[in-house]
PDB file of C-alpha atoms in Angstrom:
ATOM      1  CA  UNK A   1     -66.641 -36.903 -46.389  1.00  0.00           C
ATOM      2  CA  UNK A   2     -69.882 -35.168 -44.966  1.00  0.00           C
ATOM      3  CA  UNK A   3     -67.382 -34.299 -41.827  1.00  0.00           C
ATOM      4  CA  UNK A   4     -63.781 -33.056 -41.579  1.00  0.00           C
ATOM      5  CA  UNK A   5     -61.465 -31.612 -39.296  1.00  0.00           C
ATOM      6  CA  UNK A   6     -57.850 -31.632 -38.625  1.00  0.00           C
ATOM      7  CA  UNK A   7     -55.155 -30.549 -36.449  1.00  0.00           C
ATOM      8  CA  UNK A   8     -51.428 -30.672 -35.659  1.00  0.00           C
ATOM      9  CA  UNK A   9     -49.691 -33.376 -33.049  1.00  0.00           C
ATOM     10  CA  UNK A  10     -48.872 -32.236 -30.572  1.00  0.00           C
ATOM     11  CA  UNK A  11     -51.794 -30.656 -30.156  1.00  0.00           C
ATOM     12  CA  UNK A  12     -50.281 -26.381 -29.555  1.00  0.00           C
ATOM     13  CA  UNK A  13     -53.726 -24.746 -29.898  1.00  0.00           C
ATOM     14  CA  UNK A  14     -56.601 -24.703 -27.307  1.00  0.00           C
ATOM     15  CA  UNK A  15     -59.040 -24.891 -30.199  1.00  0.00           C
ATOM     16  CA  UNK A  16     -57.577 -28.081 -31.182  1.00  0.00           C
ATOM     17  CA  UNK A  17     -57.305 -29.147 -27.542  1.00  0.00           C
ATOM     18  CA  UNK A  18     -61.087 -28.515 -27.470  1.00  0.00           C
ATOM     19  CA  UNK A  19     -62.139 -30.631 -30.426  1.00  0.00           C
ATOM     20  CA  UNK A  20     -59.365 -33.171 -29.677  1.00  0.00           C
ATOM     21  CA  UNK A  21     -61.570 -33.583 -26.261  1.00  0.00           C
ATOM     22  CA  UNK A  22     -64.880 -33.669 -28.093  1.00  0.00           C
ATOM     23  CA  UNK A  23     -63.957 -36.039 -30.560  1.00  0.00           C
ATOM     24  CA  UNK A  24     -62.707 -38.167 -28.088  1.00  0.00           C
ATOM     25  CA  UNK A  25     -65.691 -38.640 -26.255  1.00  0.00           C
ATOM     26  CA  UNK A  26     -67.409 -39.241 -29.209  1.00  0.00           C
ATOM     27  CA  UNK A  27     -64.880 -41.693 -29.869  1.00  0.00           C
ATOM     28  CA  UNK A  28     -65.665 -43.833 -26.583  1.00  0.00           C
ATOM     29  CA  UNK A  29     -69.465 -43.179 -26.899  1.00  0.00           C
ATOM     30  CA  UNK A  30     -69.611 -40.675 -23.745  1.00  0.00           C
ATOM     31  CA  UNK A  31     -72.941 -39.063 -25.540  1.00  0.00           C
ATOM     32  CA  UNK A  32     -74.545 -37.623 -22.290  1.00  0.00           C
ATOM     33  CA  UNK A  33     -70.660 -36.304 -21.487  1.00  0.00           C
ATOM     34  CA  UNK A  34     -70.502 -34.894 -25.232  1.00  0.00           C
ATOM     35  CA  UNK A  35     -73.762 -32.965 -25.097  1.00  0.00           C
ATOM     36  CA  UNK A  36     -72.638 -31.237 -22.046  1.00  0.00           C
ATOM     37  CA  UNK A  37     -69.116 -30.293 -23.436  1.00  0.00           C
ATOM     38  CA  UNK A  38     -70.893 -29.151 -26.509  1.00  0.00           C
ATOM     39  CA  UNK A  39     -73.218 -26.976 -24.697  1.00  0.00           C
ATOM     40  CA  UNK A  40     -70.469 -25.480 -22.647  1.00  0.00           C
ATOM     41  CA  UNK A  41     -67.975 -24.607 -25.631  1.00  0.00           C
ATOM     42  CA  UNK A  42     -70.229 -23.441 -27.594  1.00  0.00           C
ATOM     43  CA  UNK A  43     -71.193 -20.883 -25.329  1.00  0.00           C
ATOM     44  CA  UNK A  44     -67.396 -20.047 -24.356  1.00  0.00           C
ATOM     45  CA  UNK A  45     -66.106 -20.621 -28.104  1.00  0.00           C
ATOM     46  CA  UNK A  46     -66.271 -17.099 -29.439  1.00  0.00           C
ATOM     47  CA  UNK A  47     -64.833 -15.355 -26.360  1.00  0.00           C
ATOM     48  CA  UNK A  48     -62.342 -18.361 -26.010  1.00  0.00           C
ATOM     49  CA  UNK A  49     -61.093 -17.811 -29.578  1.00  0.00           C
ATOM     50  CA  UNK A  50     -60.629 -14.670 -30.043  1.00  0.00           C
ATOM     51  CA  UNK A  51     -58.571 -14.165 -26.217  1.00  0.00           C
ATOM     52  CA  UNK A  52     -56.267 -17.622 -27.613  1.00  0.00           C
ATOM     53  CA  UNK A  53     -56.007 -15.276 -31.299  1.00  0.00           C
ATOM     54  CA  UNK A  54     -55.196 -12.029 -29.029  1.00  0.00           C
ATOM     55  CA  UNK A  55     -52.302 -14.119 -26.543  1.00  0.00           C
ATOM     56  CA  UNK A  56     -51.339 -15.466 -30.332  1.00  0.00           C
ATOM     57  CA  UNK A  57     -50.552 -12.504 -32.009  1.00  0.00           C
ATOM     58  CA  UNK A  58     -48.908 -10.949 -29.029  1.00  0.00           C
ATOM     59  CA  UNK A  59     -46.795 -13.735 -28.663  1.00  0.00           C
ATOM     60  CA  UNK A  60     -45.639 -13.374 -31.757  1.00  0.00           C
ATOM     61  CA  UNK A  61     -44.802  -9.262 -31.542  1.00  0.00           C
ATOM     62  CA  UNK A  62     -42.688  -9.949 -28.593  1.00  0.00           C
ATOM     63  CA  UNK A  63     -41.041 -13.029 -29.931  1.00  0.00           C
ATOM     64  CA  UNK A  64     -40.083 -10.220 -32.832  1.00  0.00           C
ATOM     65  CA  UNK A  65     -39.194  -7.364 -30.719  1.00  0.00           C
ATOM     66  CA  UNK A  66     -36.904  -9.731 -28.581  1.00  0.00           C
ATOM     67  CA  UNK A  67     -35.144 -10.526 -31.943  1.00  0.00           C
ATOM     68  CA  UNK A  68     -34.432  -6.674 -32.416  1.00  0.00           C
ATOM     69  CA  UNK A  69     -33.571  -6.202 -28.836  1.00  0.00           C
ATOM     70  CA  UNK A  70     -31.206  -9.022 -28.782  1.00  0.00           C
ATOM     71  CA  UNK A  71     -29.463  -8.089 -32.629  1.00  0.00           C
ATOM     72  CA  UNK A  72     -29.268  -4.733 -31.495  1.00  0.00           C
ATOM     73  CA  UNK A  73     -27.437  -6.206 -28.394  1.00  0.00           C
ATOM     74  CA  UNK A  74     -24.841  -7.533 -30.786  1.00  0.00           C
ATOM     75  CA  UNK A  75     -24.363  -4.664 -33.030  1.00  0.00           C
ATOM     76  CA  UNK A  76     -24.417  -2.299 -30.100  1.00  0.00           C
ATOM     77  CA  UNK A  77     -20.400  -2.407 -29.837  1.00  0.00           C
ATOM     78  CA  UNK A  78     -19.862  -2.338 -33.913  1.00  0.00           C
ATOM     79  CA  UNK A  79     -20.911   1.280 -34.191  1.00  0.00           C
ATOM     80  CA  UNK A  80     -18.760   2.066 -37.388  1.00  0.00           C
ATOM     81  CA  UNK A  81     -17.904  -0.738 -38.834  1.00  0.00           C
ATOM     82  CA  UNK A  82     -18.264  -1.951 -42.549  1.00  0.00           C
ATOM     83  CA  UNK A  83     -21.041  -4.526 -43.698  1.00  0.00           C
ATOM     84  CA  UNK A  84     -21.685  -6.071 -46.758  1.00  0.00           C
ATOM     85  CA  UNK A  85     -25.544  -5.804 -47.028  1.00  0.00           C
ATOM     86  CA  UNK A  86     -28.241  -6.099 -49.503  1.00  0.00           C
ATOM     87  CA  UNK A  87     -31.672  -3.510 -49.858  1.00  0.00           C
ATOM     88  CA  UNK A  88     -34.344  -5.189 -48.428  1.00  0.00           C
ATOM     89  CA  UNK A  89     -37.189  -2.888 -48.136  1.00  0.00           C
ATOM     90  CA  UNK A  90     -37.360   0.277 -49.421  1.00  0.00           C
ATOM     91  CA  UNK A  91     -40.152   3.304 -48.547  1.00  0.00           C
ATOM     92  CA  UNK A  92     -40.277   6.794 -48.943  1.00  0.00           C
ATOM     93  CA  UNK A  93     -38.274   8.046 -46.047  1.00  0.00           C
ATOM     94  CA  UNK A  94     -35.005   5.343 -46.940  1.00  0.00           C
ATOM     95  CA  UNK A  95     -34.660   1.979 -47.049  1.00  0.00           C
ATOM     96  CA  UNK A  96     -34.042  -1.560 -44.700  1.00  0.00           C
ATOM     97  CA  UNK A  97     -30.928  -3.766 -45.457  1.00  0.00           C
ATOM     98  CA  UNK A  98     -29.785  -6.973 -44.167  1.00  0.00           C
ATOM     99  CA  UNK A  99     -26.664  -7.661 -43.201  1.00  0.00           C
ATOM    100  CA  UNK A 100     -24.937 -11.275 -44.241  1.00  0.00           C
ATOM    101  CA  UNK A 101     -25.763 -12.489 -40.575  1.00  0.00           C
ATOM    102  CA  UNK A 102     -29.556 -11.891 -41.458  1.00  0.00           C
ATOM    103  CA  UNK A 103     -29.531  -8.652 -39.296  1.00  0.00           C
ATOM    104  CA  UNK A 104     -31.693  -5.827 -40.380  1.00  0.00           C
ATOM    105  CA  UNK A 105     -31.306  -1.787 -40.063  1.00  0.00           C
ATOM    106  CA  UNK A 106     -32.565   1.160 -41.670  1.00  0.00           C
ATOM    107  CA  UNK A 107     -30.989   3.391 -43.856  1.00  0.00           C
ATOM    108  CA  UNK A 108     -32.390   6.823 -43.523  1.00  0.00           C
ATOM    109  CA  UNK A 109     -33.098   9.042 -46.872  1.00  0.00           C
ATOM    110  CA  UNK A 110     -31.160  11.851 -44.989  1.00  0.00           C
ATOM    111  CA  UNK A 111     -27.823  10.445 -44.560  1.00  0.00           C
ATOM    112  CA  UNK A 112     -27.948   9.577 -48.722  1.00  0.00           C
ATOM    113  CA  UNK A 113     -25.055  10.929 -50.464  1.00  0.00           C
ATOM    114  CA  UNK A 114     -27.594  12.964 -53.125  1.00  0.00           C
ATOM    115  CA  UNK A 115     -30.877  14.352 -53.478  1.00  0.00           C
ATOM    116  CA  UNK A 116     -33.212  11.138 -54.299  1.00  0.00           C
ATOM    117  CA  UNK A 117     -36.529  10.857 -55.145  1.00  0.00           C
ATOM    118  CA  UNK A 118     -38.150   7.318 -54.383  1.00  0.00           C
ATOM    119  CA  UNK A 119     -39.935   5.627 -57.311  1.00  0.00           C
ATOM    120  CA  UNK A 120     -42.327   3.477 -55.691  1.00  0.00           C
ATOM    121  CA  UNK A 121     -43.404   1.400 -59.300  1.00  0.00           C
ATOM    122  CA  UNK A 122     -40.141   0.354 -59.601  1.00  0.00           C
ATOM    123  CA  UNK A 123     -38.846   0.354 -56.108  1.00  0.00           C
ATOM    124  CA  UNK A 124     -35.941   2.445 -56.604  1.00  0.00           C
ATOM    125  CA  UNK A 125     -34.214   5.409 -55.380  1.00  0.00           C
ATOM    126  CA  UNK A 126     -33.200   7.810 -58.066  1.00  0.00           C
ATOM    127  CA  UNK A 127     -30.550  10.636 -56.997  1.00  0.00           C
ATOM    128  CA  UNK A 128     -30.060  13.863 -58.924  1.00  0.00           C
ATOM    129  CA  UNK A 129     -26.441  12.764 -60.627  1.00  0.00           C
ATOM    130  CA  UNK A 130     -28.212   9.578 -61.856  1.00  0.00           C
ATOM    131  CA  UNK A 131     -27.144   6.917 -59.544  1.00  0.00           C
ATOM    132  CA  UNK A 132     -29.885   4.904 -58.637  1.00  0.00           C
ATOM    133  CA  UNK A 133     -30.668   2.173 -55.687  1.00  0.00           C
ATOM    134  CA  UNK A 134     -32.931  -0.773 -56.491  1.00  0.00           C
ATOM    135  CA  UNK A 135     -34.481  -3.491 -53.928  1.00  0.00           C
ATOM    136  CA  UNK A 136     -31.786  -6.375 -53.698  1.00  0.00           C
ATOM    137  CA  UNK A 137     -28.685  -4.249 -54.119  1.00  0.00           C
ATOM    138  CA  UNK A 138     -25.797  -5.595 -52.774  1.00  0.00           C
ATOM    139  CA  UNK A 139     -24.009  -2.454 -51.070  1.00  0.00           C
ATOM    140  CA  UNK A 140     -21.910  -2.177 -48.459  1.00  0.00           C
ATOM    141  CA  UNK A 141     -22.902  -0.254 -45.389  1.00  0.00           C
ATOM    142  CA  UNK A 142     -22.014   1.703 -41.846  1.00  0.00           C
ATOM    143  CA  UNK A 143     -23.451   0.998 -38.785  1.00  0.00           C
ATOM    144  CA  UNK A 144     -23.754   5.013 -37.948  1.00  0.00           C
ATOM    145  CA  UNK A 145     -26.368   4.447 -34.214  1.00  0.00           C
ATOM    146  CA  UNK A 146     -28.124   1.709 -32.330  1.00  0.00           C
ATOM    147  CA  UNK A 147     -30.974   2.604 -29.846  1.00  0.00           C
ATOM    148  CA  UNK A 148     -31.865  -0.283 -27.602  1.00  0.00           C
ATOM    149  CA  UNK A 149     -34.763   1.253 -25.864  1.00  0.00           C
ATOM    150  CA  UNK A 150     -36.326   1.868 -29.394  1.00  0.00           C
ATOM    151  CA  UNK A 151     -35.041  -1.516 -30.624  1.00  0.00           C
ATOM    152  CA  UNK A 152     -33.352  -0.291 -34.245  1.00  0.00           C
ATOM    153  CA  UNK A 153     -30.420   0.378 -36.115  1.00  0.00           C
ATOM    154  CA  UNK A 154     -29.464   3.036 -38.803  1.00  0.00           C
ATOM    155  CA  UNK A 155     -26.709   2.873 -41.205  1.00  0.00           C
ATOM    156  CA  UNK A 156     -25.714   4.658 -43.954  1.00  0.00           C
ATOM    157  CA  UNK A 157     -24.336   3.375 -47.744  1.00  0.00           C
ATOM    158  CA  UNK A 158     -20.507   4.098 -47.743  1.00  0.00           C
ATOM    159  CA  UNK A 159     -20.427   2.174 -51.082  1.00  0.00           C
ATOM    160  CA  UNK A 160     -22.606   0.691 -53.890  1.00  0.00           C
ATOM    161  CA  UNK A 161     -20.957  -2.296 -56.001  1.00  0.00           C
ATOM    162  CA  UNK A 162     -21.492  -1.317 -59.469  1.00  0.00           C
ATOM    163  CA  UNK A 163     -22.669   2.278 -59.198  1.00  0.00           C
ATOM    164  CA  UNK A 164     -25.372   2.491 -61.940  1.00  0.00           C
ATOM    165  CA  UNK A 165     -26.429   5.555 -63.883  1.00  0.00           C
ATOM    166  CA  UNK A 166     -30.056   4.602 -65.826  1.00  0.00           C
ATOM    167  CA  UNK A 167     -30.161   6.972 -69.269  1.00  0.00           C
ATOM    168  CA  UNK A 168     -34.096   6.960 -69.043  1.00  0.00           C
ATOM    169  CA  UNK A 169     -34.224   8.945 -65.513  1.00  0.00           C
ATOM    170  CA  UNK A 170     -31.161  11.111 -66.787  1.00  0.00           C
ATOM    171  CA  UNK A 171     -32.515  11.865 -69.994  1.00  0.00           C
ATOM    172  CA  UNK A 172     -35.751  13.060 -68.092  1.00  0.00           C
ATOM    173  CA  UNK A 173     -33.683  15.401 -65.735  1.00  0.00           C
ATOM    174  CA  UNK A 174     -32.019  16.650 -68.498  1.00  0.00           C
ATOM    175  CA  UNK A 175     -35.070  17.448 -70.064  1.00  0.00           C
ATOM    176  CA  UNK A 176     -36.754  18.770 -66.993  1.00  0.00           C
ATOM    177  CA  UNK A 177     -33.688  20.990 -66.054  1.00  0.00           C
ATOM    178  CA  UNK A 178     -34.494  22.843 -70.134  1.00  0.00           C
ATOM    179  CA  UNK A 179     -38.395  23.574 -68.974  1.00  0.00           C
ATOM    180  CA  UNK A 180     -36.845  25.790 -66.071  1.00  0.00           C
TER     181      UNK A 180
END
């Protein structure tokens, strides 16, 4: 086809909305109406655009910051009780679980039972006696805080199902602690 375009019904974007309009008058053969809506949008377009891309994506941030504010809502009373959760997302400075009812927190590095360094290749946490946390762990956690105003939760691990030592990073402290 030399021309295409397509959009959604109902029509939920103004730049559909726009060609949905000039398409139509094409449709009925409104050519003196069409050249003067194509004149007009195309000098609008850009500016248009980008303000419905803008309203979009902020739209969007508070549709997700509502979601924290309202979980954190619901948590808000729980401070200290037991989840079953799984690692999510981990990053230098801890890592995010989610809870069974798709809830999400943060597990600080600091509040780790060990020393752990964070192994970004293999997304894993690696403490100094060997145990190690990988992304998807099931573990079980403790709500320890919830801060409205700042919209987040942090929890701590109170246990890991299967506790797992890896030989490869405890063969390299091992041989790291004889090089002192």
């Amino acid at each position: 086809a030399r021309y295409y375009t397509h959009f959604t019904s109902p029509i939920r974007r103004y730049p559909d909305l726009i060609l949905h309009r000039l398409i139509h008058r094409l449709v009925l053969g409104e050519s003196n109406h069409l050249k003067k809506d194509i004149y007009h949008f195309e000098s609008i377009l850009s500016d248009v655009s980008k303000h419905t891309s803008d309203q979009e994506r902020k739209a969007v941030q508070m549709e997700r910051d509502v979601a924290k504010l309202k979980s954190c809502e619901f948590m808000a009373d729980k401070v200290g009780n037991h989840f079953k959760a799984m690692i999510s997302q981990m990053m230098p400075s801890g890592m995010f679980v989610k809870l069974k009812n798709g809830i999400e927190g943060f597990v600080p590095l600091r509040v780790l039972d060990d020393y752990y360094m964070y192994d970004e290749a293999h997304l894993t946490f690696v403490g100094r006696r060997g145990k190690k946390y990988k992304l998807g762990d099931p573990i079980k956690v403790e709500l320890l805080d919830v801060d409205l105003y700042q919209k987040k939760m942090d929890f701590q691990i109170v246990d890991k199902k299967q506790p797992k030592k890896d030989s490869k990073y405890e063969n390299y402290r091992t041989k790291q602690k004889g090089k002192a």
